Short mmCIF file of N, CA and C in Angstrom, two decimals:
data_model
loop_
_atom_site.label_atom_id
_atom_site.label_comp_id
_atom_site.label_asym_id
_atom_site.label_seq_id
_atom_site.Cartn_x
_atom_site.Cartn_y
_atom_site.Cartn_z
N UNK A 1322 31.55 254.04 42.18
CA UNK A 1322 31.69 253.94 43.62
C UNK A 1322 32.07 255.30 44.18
N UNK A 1323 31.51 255.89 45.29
CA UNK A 1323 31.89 256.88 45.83
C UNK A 1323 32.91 256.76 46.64
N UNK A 1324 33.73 258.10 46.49
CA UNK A 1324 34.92 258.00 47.25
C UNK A 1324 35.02 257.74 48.66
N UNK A 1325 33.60 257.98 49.39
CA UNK A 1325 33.82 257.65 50.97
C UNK A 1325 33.45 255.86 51.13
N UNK A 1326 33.04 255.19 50.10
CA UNK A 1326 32.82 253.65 50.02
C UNK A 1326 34.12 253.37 50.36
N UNK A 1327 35.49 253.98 49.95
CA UNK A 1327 36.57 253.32 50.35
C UNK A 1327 37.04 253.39 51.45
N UNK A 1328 37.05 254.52 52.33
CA UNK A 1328 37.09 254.24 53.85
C UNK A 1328 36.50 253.06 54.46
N UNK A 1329 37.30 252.44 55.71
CA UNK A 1329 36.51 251.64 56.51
C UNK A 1329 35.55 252.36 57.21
N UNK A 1330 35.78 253.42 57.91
CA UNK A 1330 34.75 254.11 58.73
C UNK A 1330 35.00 255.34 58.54
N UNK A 1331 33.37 256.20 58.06
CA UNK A 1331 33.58 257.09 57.20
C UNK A 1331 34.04 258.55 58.58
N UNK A 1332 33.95 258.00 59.75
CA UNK A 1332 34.64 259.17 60.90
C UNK A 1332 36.22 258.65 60.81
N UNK A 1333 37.06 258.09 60.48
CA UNK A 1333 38.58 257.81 60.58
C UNK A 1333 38.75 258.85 59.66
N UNK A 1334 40.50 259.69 59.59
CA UNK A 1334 40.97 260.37 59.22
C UNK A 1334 41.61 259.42 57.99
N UNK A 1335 41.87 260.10 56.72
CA UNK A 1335 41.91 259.97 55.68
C UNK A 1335 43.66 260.28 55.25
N UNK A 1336 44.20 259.25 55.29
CA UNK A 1336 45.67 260.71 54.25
C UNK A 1336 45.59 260.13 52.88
N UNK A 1337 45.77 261.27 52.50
CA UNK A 1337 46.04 261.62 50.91
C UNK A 1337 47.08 261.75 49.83
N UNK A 1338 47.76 260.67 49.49
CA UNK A 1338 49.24 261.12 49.27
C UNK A 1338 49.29 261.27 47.91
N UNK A 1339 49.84 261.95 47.66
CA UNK A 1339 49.84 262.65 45.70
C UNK A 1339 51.10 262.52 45.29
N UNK A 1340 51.71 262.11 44.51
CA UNK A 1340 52.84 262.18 44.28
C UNK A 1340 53.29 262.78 42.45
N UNK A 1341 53.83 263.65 42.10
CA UNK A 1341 54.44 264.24 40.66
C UNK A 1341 55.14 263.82 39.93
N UNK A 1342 55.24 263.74 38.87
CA UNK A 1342 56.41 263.83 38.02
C UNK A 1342 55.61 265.21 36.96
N UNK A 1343 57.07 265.99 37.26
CA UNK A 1343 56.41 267.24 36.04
C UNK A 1343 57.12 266.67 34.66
N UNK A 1344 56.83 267.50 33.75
CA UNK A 1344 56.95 267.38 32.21
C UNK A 1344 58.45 267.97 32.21
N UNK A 1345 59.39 267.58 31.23
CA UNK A 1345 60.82 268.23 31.40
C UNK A 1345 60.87 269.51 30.74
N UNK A 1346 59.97 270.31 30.24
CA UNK A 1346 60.16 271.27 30.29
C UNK A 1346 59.14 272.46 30.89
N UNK A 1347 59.09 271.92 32.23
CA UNK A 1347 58.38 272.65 33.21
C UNK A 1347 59.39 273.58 33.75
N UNK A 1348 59.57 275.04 33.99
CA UNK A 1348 60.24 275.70 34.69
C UNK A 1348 60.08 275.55 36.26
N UNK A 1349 61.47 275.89 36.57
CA UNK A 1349 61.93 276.54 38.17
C UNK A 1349 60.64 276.70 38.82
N UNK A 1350 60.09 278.18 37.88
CA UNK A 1350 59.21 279.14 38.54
C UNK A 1350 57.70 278.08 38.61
N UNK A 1351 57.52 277.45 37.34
CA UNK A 1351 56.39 277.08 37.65
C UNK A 1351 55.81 275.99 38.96
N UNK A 1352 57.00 275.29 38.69
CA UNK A 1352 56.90 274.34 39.66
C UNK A 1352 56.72 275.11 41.15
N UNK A 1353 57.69 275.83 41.22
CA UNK A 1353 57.60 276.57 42.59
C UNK A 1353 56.37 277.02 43.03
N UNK A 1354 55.51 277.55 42.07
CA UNK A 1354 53.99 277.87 42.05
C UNK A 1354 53.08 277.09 42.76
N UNK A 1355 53.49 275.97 41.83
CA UNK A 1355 52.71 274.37 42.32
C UNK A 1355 52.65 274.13 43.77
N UNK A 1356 53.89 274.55 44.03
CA UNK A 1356 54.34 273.70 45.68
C UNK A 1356 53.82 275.29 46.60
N UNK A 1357 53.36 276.60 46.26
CA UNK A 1357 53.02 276.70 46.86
C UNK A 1357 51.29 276.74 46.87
N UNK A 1358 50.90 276.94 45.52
CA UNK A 1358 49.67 276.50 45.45
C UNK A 1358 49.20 275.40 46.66
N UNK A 1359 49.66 273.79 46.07
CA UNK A 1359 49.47 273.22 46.69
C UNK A 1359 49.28 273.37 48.46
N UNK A 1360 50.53 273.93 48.42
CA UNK A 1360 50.11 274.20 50.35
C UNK A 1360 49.41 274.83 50.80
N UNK A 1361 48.76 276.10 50.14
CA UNK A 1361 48.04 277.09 50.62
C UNK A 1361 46.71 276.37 50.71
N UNK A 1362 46.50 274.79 49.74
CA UNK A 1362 45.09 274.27 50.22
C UNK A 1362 44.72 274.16 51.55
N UNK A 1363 45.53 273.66 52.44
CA UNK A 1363 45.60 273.80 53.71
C UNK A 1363 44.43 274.89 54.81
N UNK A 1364 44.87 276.03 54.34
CA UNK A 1364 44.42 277.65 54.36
C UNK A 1364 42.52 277.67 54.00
N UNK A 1365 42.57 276.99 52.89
CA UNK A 1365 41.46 277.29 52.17
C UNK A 1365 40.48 276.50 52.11
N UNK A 1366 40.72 274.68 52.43
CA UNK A 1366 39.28 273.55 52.11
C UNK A 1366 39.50 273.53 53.73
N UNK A 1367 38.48 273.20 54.45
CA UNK A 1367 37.61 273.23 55.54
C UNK A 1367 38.01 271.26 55.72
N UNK A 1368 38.50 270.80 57.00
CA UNK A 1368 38.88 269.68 57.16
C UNK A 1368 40.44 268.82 57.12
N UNK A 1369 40.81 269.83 56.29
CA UNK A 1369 42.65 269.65 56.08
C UNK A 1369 42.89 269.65 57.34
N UNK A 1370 43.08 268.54 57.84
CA UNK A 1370 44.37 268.48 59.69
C UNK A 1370 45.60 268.97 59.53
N UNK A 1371 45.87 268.89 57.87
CA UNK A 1371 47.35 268.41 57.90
C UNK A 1371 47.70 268.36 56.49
N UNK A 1372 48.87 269.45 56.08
CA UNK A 1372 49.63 268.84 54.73
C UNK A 1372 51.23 269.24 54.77
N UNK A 1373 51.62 267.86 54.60
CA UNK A 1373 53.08 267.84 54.54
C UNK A 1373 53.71 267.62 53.17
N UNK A 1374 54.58 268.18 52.47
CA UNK A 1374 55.18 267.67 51.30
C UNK A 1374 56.88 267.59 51.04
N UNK A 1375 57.38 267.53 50.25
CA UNK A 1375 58.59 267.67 49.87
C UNK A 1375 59.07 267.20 48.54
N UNK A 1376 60.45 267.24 48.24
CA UNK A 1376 60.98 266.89 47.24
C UNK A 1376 61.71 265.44 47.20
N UNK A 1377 61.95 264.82 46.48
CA UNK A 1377 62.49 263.44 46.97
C UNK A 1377 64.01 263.57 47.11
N UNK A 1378 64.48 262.55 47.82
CA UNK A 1378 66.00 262.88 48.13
C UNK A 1378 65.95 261.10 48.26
N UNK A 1379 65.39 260.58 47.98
CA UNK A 1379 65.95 258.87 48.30
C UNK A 1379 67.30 258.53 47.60
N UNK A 1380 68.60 257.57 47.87
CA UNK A 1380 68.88 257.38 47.30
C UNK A 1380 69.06 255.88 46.66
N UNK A 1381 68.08 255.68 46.90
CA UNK A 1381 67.22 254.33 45.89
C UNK A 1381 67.21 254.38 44.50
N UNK A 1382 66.78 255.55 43.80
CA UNK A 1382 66.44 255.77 42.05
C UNK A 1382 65.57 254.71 42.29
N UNK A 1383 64.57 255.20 42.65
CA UNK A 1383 63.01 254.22 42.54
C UNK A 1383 62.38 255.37 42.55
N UNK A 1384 62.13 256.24 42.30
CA UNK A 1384 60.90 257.02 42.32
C UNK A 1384 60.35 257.07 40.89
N UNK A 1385 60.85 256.16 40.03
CA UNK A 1385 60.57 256.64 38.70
C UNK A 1385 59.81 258.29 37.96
N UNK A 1386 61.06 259.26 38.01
CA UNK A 1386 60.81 260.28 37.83
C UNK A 1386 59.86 261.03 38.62
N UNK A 1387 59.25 260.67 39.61
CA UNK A 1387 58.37 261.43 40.30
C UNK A 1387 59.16 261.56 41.34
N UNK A 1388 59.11 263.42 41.61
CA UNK A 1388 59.98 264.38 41.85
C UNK A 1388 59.56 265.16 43.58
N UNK A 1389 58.04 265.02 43.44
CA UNK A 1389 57.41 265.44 44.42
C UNK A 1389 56.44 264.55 45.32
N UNK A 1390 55.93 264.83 46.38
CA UNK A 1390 55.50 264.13 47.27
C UNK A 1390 54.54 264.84 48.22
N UNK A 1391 53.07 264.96 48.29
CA UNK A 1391 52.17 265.90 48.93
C UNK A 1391 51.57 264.60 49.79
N UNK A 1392 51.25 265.01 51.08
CA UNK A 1392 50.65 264.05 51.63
C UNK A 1392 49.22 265.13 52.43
N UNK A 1393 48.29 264.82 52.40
CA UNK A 1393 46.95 265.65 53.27
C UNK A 1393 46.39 264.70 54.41
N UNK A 1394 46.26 265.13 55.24
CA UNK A 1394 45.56 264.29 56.34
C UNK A 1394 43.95 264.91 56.29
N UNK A 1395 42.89 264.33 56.13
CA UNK A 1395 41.87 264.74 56.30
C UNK A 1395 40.95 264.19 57.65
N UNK A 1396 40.05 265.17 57.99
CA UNK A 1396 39.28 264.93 58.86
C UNK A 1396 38.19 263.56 58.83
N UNK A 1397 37.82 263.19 58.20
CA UNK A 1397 37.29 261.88 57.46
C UNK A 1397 36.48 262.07 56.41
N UNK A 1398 36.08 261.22 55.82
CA UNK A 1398 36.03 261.29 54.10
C UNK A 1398 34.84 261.99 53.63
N UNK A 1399 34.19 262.95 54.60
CA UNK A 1399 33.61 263.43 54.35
C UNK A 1399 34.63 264.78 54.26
N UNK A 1400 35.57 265.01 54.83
CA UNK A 1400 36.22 266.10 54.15
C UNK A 1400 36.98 265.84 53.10
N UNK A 1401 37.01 264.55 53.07
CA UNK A 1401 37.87 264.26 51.45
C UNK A 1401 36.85 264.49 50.20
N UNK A 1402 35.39 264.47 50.24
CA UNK A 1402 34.38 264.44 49.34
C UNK A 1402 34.53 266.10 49.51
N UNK A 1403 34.41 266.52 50.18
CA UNK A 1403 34.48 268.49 50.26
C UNK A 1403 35.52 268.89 48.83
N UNK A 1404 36.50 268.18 49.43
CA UNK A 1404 37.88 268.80 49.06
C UNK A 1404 38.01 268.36 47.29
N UNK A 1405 37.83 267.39 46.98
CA UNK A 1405 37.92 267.05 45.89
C UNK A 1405 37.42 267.89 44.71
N UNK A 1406 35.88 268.15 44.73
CA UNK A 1406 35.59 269.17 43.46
C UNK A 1406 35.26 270.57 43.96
N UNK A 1407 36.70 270.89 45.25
CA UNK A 1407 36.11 272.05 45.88
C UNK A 1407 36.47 273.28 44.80
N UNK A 1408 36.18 274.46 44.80
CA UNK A 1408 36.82 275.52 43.94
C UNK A 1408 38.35 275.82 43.91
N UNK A 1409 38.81 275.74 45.03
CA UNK A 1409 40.17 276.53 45.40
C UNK A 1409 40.99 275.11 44.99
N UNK A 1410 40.70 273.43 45.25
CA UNK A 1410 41.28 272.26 44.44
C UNK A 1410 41.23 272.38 43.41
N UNK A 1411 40.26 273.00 42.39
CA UNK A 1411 40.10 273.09 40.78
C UNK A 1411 40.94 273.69 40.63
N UNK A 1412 40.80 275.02 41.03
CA UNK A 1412 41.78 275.98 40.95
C UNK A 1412 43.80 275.68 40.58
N UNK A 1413 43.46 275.14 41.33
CA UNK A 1413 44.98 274.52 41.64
C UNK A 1413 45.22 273.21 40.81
N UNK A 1414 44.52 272.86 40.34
CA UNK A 1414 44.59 271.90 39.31
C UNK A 1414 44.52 272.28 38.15
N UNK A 1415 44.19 273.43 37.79
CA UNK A 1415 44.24 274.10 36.62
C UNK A 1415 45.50 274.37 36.29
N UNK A 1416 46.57 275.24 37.38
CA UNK A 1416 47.82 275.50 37.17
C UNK A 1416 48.38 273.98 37.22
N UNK A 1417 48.61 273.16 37.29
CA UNK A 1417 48.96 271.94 37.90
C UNK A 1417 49.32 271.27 36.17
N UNK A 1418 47.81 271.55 35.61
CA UNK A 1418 47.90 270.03 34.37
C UNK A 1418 49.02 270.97 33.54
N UNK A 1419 49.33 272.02 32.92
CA UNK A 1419 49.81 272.47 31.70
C UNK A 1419 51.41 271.85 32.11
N UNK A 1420 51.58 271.96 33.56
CA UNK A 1420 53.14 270.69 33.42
C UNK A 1420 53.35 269.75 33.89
N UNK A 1421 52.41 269.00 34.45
CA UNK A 1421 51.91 267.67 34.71
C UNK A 1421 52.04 266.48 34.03
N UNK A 1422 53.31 265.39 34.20
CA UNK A 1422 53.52 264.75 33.08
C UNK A 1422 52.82 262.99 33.70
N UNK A 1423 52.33 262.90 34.80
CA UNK A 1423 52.42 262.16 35.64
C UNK A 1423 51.65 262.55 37.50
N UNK A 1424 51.13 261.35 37.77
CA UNK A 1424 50.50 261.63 38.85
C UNK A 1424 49.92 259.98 39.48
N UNK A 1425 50.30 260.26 40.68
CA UNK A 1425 49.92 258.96 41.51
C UNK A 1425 49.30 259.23 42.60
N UNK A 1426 48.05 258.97 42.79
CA UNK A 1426 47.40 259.17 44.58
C UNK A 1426 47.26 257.97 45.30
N UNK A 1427 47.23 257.79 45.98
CA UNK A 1427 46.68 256.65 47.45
C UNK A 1427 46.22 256.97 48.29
N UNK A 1428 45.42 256.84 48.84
CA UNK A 1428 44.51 257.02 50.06
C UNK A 1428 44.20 256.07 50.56
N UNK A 1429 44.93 256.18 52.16
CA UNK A 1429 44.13 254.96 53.44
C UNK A 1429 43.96 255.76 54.59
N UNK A 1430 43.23 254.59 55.29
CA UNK A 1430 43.36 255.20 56.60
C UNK A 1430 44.35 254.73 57.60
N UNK A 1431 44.61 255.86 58.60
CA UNK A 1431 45.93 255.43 59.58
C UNK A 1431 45.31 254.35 60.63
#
């Protein structure tokens, strides 16, 4: 199934929410990389409205170890099909897996 089959209507805006758990012996530095990697997608895939992220601070202890929280708003899922096997996303997924212990996405529309 293609990824824009899951939209209701392939013009509605898309968010993208990613969520982490790194490996425990991921460094400071690397992680820091990540988070800015990650944001600079923004900058670079064509359709990004919007990316917000952070670190978790709930104090629930429900996040089961997942530490981080990226959310993308896309232009509609035709910029989500862009973005996915774009170069500068590979890219950033390359640095991403070596401390990557964990990963959750969801995508709806608002």
């Amino acid at each position: 199934m293609k990824p824009s089959s899951y939209a209701k209507d392939s013009n509605q805006m898309i968010r993208h929410v990613v969520c982490f758990q790194f490996k425990p012996d991921a460094t400071t530095e690397q992680i820091k990389k990540v988070e800015n990697e990650f944001s600079a997608l923004k900058g670079k895939i064509p359709g990004i409205l919007s990316l917000e992220w952070g670190k978790n601070n709930s104090p629930e202890d429900l996040n089961k170890e997942f530490t981080h929280c990226f959310i993308v708003t896309f232009e509609n899922a035709k910029a989500r099909e862009i973005y996915l096997p774009h170069p500068d996303h590979q890219a950033f997924v390359h640095i991403l897996k070596p401390i990557l212990k964990d990963v959750f996405v969801i995508d709806f529309t608002p």
